[in-house]
mmCIF file of C-alpha atoms in Angstrom:
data_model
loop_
_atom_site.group_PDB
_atom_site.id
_atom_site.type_symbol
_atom_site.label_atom_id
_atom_site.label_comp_id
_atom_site.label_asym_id
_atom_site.label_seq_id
_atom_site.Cartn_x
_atom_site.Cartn_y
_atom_site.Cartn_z
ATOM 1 C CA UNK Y 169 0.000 0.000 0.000
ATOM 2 C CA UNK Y 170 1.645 3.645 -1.210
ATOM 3 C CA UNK Y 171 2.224 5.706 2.007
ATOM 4 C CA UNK Y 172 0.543 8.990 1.859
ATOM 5 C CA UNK Y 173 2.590 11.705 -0.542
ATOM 6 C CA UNK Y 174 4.207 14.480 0.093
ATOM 7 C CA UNK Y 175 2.819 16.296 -3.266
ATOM 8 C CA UNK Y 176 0.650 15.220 -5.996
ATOM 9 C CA UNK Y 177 1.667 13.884 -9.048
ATOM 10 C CA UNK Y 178 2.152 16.732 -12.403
ATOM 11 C CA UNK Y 179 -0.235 15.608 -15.570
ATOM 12 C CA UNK Y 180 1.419 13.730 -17.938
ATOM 13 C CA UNK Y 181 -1.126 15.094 -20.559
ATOM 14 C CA UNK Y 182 1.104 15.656 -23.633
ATOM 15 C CA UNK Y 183 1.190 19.286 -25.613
ATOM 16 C CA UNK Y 184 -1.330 19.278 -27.440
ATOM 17 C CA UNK Y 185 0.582 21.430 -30.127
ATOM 18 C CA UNK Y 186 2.731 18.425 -30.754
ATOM 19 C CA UNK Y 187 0.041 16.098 -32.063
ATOM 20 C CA UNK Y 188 0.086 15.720 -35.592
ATOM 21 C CA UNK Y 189 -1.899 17.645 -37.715
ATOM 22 C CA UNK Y 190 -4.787 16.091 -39.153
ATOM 23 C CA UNK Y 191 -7.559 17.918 -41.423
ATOM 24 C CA UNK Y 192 -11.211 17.280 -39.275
ATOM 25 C CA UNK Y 193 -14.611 17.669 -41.051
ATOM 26 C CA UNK Y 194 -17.495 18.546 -38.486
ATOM 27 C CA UNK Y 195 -21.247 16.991 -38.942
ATOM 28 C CA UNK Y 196 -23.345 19.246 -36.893
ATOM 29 C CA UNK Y 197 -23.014 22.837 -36.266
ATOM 30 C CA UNK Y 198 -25.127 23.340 -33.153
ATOM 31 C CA UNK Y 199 -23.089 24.618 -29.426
ATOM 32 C CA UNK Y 200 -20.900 21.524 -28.846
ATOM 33 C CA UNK Y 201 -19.433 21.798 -32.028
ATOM 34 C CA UNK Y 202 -19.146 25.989 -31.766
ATOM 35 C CA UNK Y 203 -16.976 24.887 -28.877
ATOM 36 C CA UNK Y 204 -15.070 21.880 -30.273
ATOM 37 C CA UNK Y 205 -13.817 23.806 -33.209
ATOM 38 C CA UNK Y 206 -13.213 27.211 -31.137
ATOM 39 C CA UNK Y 207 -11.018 25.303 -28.619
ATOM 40 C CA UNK Y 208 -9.213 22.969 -31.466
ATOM 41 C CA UNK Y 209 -8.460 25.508 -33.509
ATOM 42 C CA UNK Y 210 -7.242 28.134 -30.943
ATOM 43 C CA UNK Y 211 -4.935 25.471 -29.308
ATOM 44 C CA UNK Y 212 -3.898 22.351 -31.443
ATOM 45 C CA UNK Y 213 -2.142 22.211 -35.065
ATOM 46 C CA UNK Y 214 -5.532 20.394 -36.567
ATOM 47 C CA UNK Y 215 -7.451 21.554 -39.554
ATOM 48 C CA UNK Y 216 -10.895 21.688 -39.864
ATOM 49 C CA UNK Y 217 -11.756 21.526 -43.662
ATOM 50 C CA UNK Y 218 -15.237 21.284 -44.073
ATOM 51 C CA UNK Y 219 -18.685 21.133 -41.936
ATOM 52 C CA UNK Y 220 -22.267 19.648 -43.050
ATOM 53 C CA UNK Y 221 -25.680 20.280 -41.924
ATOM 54 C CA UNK Y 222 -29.154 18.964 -43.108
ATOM 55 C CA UNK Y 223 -29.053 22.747 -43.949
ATOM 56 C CA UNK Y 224 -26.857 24.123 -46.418
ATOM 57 C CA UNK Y 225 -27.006 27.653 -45.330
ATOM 58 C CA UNK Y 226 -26.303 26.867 -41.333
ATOM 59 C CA UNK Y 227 -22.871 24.974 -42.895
ATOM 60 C CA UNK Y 228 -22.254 28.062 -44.678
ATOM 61 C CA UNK Y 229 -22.612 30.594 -41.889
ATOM 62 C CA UNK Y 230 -20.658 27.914 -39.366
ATOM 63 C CA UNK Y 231 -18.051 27.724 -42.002
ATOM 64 C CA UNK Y 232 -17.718 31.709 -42.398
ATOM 65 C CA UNK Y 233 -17.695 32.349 -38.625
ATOM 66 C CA UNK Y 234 -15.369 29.587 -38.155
ATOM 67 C CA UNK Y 235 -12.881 30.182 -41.286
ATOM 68 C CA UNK Y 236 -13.252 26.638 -42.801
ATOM 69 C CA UNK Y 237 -13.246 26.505 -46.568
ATOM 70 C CA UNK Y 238 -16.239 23.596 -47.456
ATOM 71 C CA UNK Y 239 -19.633 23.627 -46.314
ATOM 72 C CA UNK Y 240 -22.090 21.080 -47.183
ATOM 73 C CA UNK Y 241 -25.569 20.046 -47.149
ATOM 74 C CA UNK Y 242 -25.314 16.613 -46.389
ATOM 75 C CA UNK Y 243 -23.487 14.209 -44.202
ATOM 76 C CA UNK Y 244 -22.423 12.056 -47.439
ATOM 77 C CA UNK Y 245 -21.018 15.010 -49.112
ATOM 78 C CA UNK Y 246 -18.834 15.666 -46.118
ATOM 79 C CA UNK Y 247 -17.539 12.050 -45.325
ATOM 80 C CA UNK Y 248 -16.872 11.798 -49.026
ATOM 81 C CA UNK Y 249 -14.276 14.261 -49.260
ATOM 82 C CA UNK Y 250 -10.842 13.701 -50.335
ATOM 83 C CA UNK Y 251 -9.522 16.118 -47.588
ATOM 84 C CA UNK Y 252 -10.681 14.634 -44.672
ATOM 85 C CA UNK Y 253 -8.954 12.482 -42.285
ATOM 86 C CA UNK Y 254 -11.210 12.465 -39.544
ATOM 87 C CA UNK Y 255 -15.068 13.010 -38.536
ATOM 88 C CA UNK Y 256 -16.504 14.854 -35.720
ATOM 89 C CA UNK Y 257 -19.938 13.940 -35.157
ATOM 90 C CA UNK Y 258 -21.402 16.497 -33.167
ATOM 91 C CA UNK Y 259 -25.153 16.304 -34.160
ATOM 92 C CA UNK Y 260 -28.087 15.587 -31.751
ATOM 93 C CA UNK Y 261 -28.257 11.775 -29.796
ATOM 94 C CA UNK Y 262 -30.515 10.624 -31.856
ATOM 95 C CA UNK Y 263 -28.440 11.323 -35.070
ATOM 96 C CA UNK Y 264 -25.347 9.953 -33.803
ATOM 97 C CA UNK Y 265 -25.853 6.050 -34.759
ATOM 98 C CA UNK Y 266 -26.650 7.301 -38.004
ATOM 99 C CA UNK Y 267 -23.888 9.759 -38.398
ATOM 100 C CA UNK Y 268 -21.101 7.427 -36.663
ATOM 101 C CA UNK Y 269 -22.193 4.783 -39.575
ATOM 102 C CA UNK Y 270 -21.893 7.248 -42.214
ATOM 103 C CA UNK Y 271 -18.739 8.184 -41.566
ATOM 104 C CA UNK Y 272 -17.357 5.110 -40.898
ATOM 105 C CA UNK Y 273 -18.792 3.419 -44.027
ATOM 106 C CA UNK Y 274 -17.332 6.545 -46.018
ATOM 107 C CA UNK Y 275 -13.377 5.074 -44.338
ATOM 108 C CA UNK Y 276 -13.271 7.648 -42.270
ATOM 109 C CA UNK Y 277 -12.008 7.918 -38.703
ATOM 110 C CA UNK Y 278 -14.403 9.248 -36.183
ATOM 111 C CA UNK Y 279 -14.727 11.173 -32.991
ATOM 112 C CA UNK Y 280 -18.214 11.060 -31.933
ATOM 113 C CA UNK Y 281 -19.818 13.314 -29.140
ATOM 114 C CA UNK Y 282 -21.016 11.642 -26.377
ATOM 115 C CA UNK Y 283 -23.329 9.595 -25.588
ATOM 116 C CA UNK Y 284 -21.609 7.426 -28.299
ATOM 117 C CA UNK Y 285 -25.280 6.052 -29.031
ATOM 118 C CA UNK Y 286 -28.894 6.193 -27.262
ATOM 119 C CA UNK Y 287 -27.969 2.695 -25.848
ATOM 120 C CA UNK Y 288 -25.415 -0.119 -25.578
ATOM 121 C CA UNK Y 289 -26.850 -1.951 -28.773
ATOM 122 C CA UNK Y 290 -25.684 1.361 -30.509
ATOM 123 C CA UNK Y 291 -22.817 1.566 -28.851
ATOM 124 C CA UNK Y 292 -21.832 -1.658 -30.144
ATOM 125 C CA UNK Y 293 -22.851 -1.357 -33.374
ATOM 126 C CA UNK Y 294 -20.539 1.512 -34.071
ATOM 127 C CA UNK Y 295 -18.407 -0.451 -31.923
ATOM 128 C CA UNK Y 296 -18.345 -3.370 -34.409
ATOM 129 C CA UNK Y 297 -18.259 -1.013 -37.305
ATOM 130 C CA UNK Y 298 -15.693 0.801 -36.961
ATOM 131 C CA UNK Y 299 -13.161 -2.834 -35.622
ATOM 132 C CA UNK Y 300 -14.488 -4.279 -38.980
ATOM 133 C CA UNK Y 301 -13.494 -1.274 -40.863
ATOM 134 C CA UNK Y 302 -9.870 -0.824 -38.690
ATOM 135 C CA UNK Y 303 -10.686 2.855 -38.130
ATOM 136 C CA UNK Y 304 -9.856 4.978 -34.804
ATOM 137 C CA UNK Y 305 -13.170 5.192 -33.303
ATOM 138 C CA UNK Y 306 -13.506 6.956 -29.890
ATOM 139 C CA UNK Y 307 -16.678 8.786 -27.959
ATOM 140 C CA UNK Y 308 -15.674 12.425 -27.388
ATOM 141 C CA UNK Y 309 -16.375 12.267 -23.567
ATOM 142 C CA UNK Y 310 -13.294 14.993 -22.772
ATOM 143 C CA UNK Y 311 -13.418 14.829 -19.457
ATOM 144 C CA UNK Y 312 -11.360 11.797 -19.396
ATOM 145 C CA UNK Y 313 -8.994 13.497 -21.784
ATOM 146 C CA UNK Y 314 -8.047 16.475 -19.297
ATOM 147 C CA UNK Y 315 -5.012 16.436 -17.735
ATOM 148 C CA UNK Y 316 -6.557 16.481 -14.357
ATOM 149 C CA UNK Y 317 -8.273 12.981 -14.929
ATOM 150 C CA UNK Y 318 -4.213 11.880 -15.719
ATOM 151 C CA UNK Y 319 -3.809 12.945 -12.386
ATOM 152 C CA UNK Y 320 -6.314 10.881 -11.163
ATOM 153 C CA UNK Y 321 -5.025 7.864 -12.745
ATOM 154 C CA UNK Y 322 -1.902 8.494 -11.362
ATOM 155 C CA UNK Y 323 -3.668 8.600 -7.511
ATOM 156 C CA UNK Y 324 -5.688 5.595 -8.226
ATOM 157 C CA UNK Y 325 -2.894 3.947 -10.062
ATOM 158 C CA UNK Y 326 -0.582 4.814 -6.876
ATOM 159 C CA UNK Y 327 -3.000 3.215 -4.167
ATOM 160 C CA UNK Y 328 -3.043 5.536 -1.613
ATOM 161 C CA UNK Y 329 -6.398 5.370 -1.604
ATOM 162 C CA UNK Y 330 -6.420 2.071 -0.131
ATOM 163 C CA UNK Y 331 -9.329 -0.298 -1.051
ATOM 164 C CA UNK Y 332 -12.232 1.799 -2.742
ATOM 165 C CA UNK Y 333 -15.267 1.760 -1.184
ATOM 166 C CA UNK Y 334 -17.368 4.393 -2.513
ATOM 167 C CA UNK Y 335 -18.026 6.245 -5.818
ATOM 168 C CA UNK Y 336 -20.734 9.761 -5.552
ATOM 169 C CA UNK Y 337 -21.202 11.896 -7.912
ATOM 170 C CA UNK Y 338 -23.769 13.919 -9.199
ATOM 171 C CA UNK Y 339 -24.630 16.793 -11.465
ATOM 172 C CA UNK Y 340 -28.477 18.972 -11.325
ATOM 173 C CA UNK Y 341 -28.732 22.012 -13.756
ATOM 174 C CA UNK Y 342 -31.924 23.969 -14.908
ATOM 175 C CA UNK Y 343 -32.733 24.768 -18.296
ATOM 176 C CA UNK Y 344 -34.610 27.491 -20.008
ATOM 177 C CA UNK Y 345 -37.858 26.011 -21.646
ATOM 178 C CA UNK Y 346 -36.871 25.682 -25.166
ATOM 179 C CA UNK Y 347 -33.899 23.354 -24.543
ATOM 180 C CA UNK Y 348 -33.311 20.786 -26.856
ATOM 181 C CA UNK Y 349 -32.744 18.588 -23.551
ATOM 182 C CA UNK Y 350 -36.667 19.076 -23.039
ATOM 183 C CA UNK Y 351 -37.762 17.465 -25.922
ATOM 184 C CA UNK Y 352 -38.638 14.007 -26.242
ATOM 185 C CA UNK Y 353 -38.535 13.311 -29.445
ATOM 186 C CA UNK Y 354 -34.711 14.596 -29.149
ATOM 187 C CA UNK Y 355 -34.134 11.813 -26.114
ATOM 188 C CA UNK Y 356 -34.248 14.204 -23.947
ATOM 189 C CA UNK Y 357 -33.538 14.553 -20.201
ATOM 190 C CA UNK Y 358 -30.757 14.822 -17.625
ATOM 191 C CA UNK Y 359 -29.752 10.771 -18.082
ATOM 192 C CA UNK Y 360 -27.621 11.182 -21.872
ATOM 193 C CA UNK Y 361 -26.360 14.727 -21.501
ATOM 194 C CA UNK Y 362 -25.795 15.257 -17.676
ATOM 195 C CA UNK Y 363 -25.864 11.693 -16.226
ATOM 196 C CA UNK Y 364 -23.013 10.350 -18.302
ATOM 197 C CA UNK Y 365 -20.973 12.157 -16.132
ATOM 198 C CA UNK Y 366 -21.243 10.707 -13.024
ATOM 199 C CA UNK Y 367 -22.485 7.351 -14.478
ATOM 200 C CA UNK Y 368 -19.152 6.985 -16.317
ATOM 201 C CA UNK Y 369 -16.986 8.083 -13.513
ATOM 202 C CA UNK Y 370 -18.369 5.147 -11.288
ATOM 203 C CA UNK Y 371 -18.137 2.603 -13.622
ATOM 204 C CA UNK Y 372 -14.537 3.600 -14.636
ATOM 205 C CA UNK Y 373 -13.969 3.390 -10.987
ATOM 206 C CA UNK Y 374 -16.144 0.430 -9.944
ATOM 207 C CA UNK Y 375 -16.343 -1.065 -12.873
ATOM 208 C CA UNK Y 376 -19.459 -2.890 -14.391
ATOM 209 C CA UNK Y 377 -22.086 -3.231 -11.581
ATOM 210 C CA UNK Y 378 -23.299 -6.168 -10.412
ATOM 211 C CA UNK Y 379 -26.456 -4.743 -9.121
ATOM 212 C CA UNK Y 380 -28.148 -1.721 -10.130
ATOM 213 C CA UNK Y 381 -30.943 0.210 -7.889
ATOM 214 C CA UNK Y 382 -32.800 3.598 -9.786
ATOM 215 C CA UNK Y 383 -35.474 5.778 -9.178
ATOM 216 C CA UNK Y 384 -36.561 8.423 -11.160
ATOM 217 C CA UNK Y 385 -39.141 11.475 -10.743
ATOM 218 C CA UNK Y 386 -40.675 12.955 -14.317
ATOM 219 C CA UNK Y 387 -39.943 16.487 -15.872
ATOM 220 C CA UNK Y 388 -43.225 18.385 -16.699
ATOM 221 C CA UNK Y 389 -41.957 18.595 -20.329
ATOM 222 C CA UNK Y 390 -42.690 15.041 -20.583
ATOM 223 C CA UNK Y 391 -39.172 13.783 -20.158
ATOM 224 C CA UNK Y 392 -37.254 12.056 -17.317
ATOM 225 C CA UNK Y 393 -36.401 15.279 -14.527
ATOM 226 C CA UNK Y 394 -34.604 13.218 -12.188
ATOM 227 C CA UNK Y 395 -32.857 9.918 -11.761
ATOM 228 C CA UNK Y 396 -30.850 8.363 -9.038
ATOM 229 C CA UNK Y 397 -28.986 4.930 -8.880
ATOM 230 C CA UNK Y 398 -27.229 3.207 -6.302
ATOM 231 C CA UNK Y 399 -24.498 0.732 -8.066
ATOM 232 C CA UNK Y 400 -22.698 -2.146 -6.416
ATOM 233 C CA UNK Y 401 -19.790 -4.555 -7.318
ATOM 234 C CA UNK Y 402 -19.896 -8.098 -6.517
ATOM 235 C CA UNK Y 403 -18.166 -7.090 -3.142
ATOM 236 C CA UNK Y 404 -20.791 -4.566 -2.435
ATOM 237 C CA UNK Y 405 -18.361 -1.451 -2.773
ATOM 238 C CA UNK Y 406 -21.216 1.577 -3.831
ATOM 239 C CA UNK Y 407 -21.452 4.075 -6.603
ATOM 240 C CA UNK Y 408 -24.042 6.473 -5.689
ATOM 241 C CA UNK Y 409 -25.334 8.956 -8.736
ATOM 242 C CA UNK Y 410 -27.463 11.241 -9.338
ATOM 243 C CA UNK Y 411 -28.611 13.929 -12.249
ATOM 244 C CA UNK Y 412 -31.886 16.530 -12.466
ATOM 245 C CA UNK Y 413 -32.674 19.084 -14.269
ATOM 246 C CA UNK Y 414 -35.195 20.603 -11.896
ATOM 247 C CA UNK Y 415 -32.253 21.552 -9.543
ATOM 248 C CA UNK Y 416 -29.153 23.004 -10.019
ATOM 249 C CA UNK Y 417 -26.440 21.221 -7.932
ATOM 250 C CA UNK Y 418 -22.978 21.259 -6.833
ATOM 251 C CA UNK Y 419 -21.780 18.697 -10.059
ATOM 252 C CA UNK Y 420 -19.181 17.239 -7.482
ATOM 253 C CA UNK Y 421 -17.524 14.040 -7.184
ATOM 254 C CA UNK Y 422 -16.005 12.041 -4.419
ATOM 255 C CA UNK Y 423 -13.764 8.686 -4.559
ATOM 256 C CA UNK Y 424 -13.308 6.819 -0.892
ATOM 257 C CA UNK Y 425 -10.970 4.494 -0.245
ATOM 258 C CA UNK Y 426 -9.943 2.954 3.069
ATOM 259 C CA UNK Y 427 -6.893 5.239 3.499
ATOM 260 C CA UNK Y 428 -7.792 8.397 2.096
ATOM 261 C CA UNK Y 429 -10.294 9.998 0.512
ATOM 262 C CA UNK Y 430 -10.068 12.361 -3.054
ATOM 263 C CA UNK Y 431 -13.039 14.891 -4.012
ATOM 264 C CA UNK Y 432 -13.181 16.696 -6.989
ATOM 265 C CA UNK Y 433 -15.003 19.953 -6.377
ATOM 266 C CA UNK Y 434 -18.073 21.218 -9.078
ATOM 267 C CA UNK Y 435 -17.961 20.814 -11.897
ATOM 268 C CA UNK Y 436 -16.205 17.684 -11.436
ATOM 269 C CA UNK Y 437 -15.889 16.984 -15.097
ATOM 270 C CA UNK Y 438 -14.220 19.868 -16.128
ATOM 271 C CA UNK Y 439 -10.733 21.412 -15.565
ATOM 272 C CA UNK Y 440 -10.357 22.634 -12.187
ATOM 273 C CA UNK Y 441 -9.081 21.412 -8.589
ATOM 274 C CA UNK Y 442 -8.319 17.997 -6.889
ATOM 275 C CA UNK Y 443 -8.205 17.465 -3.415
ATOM 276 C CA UNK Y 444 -6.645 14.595 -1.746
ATOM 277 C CA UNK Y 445 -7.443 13.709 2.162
ATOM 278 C CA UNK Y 446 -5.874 11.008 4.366
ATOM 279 C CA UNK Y 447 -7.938 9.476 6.621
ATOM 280 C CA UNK Y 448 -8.230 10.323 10.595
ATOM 281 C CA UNK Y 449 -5.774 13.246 10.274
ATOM 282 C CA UNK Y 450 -7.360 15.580 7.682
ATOM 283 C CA UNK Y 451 -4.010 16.070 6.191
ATOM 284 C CA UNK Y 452 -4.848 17.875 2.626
ATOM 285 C CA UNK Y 453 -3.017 17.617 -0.880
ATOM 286 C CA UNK Y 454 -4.441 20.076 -3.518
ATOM 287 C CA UNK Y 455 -3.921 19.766 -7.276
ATOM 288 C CA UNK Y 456 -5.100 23.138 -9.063
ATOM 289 C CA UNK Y 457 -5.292 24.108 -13.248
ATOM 290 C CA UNK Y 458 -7.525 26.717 -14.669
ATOM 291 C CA UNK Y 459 -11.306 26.890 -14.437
ATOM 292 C CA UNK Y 460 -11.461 26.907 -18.312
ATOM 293 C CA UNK Y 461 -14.290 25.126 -18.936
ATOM 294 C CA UNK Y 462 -15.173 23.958 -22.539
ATOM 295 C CA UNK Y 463 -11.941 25.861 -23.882
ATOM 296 C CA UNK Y 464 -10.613 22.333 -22.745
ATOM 297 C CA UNK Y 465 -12.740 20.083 -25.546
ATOM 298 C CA UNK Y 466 -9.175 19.776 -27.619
ATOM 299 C CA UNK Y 467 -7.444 17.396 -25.383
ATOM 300 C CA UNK Y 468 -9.931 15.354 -27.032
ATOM 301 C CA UNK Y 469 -8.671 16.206 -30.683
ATOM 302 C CA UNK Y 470 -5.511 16.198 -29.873
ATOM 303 C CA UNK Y 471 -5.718 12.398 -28.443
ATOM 304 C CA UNK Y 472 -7.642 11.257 -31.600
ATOM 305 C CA UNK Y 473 -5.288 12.875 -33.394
ATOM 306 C CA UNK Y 474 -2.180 10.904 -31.815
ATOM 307 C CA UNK Y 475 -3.956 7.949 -31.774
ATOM 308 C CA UNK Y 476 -4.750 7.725 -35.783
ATOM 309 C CA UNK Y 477 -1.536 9.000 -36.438
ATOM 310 C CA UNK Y 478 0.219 6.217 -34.622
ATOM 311 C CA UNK Y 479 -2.185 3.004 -35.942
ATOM 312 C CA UNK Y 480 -4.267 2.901 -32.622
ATOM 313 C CA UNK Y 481 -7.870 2.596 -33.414
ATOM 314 C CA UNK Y 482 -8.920 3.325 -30.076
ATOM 315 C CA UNK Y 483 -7.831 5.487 -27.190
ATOM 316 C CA UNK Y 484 -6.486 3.869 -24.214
ATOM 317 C CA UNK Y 485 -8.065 6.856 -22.401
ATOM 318 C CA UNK Y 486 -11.409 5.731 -22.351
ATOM 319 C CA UNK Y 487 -12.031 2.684 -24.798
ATOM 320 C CA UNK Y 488 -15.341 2.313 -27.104
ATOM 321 C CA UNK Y 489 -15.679 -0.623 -24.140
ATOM 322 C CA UNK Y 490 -16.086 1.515 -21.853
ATOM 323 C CA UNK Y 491 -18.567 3.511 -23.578
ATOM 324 C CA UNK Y 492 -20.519 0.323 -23.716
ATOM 325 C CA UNK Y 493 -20.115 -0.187 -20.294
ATOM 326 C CA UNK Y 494 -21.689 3.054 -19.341
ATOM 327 C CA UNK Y 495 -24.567 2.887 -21.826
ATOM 328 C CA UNK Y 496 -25.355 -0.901 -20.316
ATOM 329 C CA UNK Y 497 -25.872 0.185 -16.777
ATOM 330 C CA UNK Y 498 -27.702 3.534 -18.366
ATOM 331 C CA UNK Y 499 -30.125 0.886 -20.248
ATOM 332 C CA UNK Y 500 -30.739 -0.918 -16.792
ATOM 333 C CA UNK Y 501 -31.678 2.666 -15.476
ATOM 334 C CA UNK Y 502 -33.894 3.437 -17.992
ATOM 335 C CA UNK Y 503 -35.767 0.016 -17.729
ATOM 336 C CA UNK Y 504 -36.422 0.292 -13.904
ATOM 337 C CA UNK Y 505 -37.617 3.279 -14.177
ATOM 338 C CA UNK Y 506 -39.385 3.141 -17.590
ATOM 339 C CA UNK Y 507 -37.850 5.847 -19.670
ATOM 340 C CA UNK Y 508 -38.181 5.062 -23.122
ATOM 341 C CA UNK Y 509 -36.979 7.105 -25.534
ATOM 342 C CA UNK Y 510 -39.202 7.700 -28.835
ATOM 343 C CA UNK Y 511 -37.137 5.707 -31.071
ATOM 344 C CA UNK Y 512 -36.738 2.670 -28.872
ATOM 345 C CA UNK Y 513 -40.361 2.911 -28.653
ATOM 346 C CA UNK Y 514 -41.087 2.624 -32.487
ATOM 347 C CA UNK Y 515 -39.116 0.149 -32.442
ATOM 348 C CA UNK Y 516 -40.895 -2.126 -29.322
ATOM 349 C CA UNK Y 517 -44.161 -1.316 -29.723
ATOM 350 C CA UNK Y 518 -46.526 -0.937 -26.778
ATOM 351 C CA UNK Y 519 -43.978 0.168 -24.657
ATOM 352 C CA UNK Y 520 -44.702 3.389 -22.409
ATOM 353 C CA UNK Y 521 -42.064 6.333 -22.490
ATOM 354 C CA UNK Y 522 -42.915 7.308 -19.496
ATOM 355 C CA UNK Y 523 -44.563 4.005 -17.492
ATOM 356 C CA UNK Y 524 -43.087 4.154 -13.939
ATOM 357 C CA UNK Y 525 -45.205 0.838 -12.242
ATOM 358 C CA UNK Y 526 -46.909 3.089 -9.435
ATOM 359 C CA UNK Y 527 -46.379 6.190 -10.185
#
């Protein structure tokens, strides 16, 4: 067992200037990928050399703003271009099974946005795709491309922790009424955009559950508002999440072992602070970076980019497994506490998207 340390460790997060330059088309031109492309461009060596939309003339104004010389009005025309190396898929959930196989079919790597698909059969469908194909494949979850989550590795790598016992995390936010995250027929609520959070942090941590406890509270909108889940391991070590969006909430995280304890203040999943604790004596280790927020999204690129440049077709960062993983225990969620998104339910008739037994 590591004895308590006297600092923590430095990220080992490379430059992202040093990754080799790739040329990126974008599918989607919505705020995710206003912030992907800002951040890539401002601080990596990639290229982004066309974007696509359903609607030519939102390509062509994303493409102005954003100095990128093709715009297109379709996702074929994009993927089919000579001058791309890699995809960004950064259109809404439901489009991203569709998108991801586009792409893919067209030979082309792919970073898609997460959640890599609306479920684990998704999941590993693009899974299986893109292994068939031999192409780098990865969901652009970034938090586990910051250099503080290296960090983190490093402290649960080192064991000072001792034997993990408990996983929380959570993350509430309100929206304004005409959020796409309100709309069912978009798969809306808190579980896809803000429960992958803390969902994937305990299962990196935990691993696959082997028993899964939800409960869920409905949105007046008609979508899920609130879901929490209690996970345990076959030792009955606990992941404890939570995500609303009738609430906003600290977004914080905490990982306990037996030794010592380390919290990662709100909003866990971006850049900020690290705290380490040893047990009994309160004794404190802080790890701090800049509060930047989504100017952070191209340690993602930058990963993809070293990672198709070297022959890896997936990042050891946080493995299309993984993504699987997540989106499994999300699906045993969903069916304890009935949500059902639209498309699942065309395709299982008779099934309730909202049919909570006694509520």
């Amino acid at each position: 067992m590591s004895a308590f340390p006297t600092a923590l460790p430095a990220a080992r997060t490379p430059d992202p200037m040093e990754a080799p330059a790739l040329r990126w088309g974008v599918l989607g031109t919505g705020w995710i990928a206003e912030r992907f492309v800002r951040s890539v461009q401002r601080q990596t060596r990639q290229r982004f050399t066309g974007v696509a939309s359903r609607d030519v003339a939102r390509a062509k104004h994303f493409a102005d703003r954003h100095d990128i010389p093709h715009a297109y009005g379709s996702y074929e025309e994009l993927t089919a271009a000579t001058d791309v190396d890699v995809v960004y898929v950064a259109t809404g959930h439901t489009d991203h099974l569709d998108c991801a196989r586009i792409a893919l079919e067209a030979g082309k790597h792919t970073l898609v946005e997460k959640p890599l698909g609306l479920n684990a059969a998704q999941a590993a469908e693009i899974t299986q795709l893109a292994t068939d194909r031999g192409l780098f494949c990865a969901e652009a979850l970034w938090t586990f491309f910051l250099p503080k989550f290296d960090v983190v590795r490093q402290i649960l790598d080192s064991g000072v922790l001792g034997d993990i016992r408990t996983v929380l995390a959570e993350h509430g936010e309100r929206f304004t009424a005409d959020h796409r995250i309100l709309r069912p027929d978009l798969a809306g609520g808190p579980l896809l955009d803000l429960g992958t959070y803390p969902l994937s942090l305990a299962t990196w941590i935990l691993g696959a559950p082997a028993d899964v406890l939800a409960t869920a509270q409905p949105h007046p909108a008609g979508v899920n508002g609130q879901t929490s889940a209690l996970l345990s391991d076959a030792d009955g070590n606990q992941g404890i999440i939570h995500t609303t969006l009738l609430s906003d909430t600290p977004t914080t995280a905490t990982i306990a072992g037996t030794r010592a304890t380390l919290s990662l203040p709100g909003p866990f999943y971006q850049p900020g602070d690290i705290v380490l604790t040893l047990a009994g004596n309160g004794r404190q280790l802080t790890y701090t970076e800049p509060r930047v927020a989504h100017h952070a999204l191209h340690f993602e690129a930058a990963e993809a980019a070293r990672c198709v440049s070297s022959g890896r077709v997936q990042s050891p960062l946080r493995t299309l497994d993984d993504s699987v993983i997540t989106l499994q225990v999300m699906d045993e969620i969903r069916r304890q506490c009935g949500i059902v998104f639209p498309e699942e339910t065309e395709q299982h008739p008779g099934t309730a998207r909202w049919d909570v037994p006694g509520r």
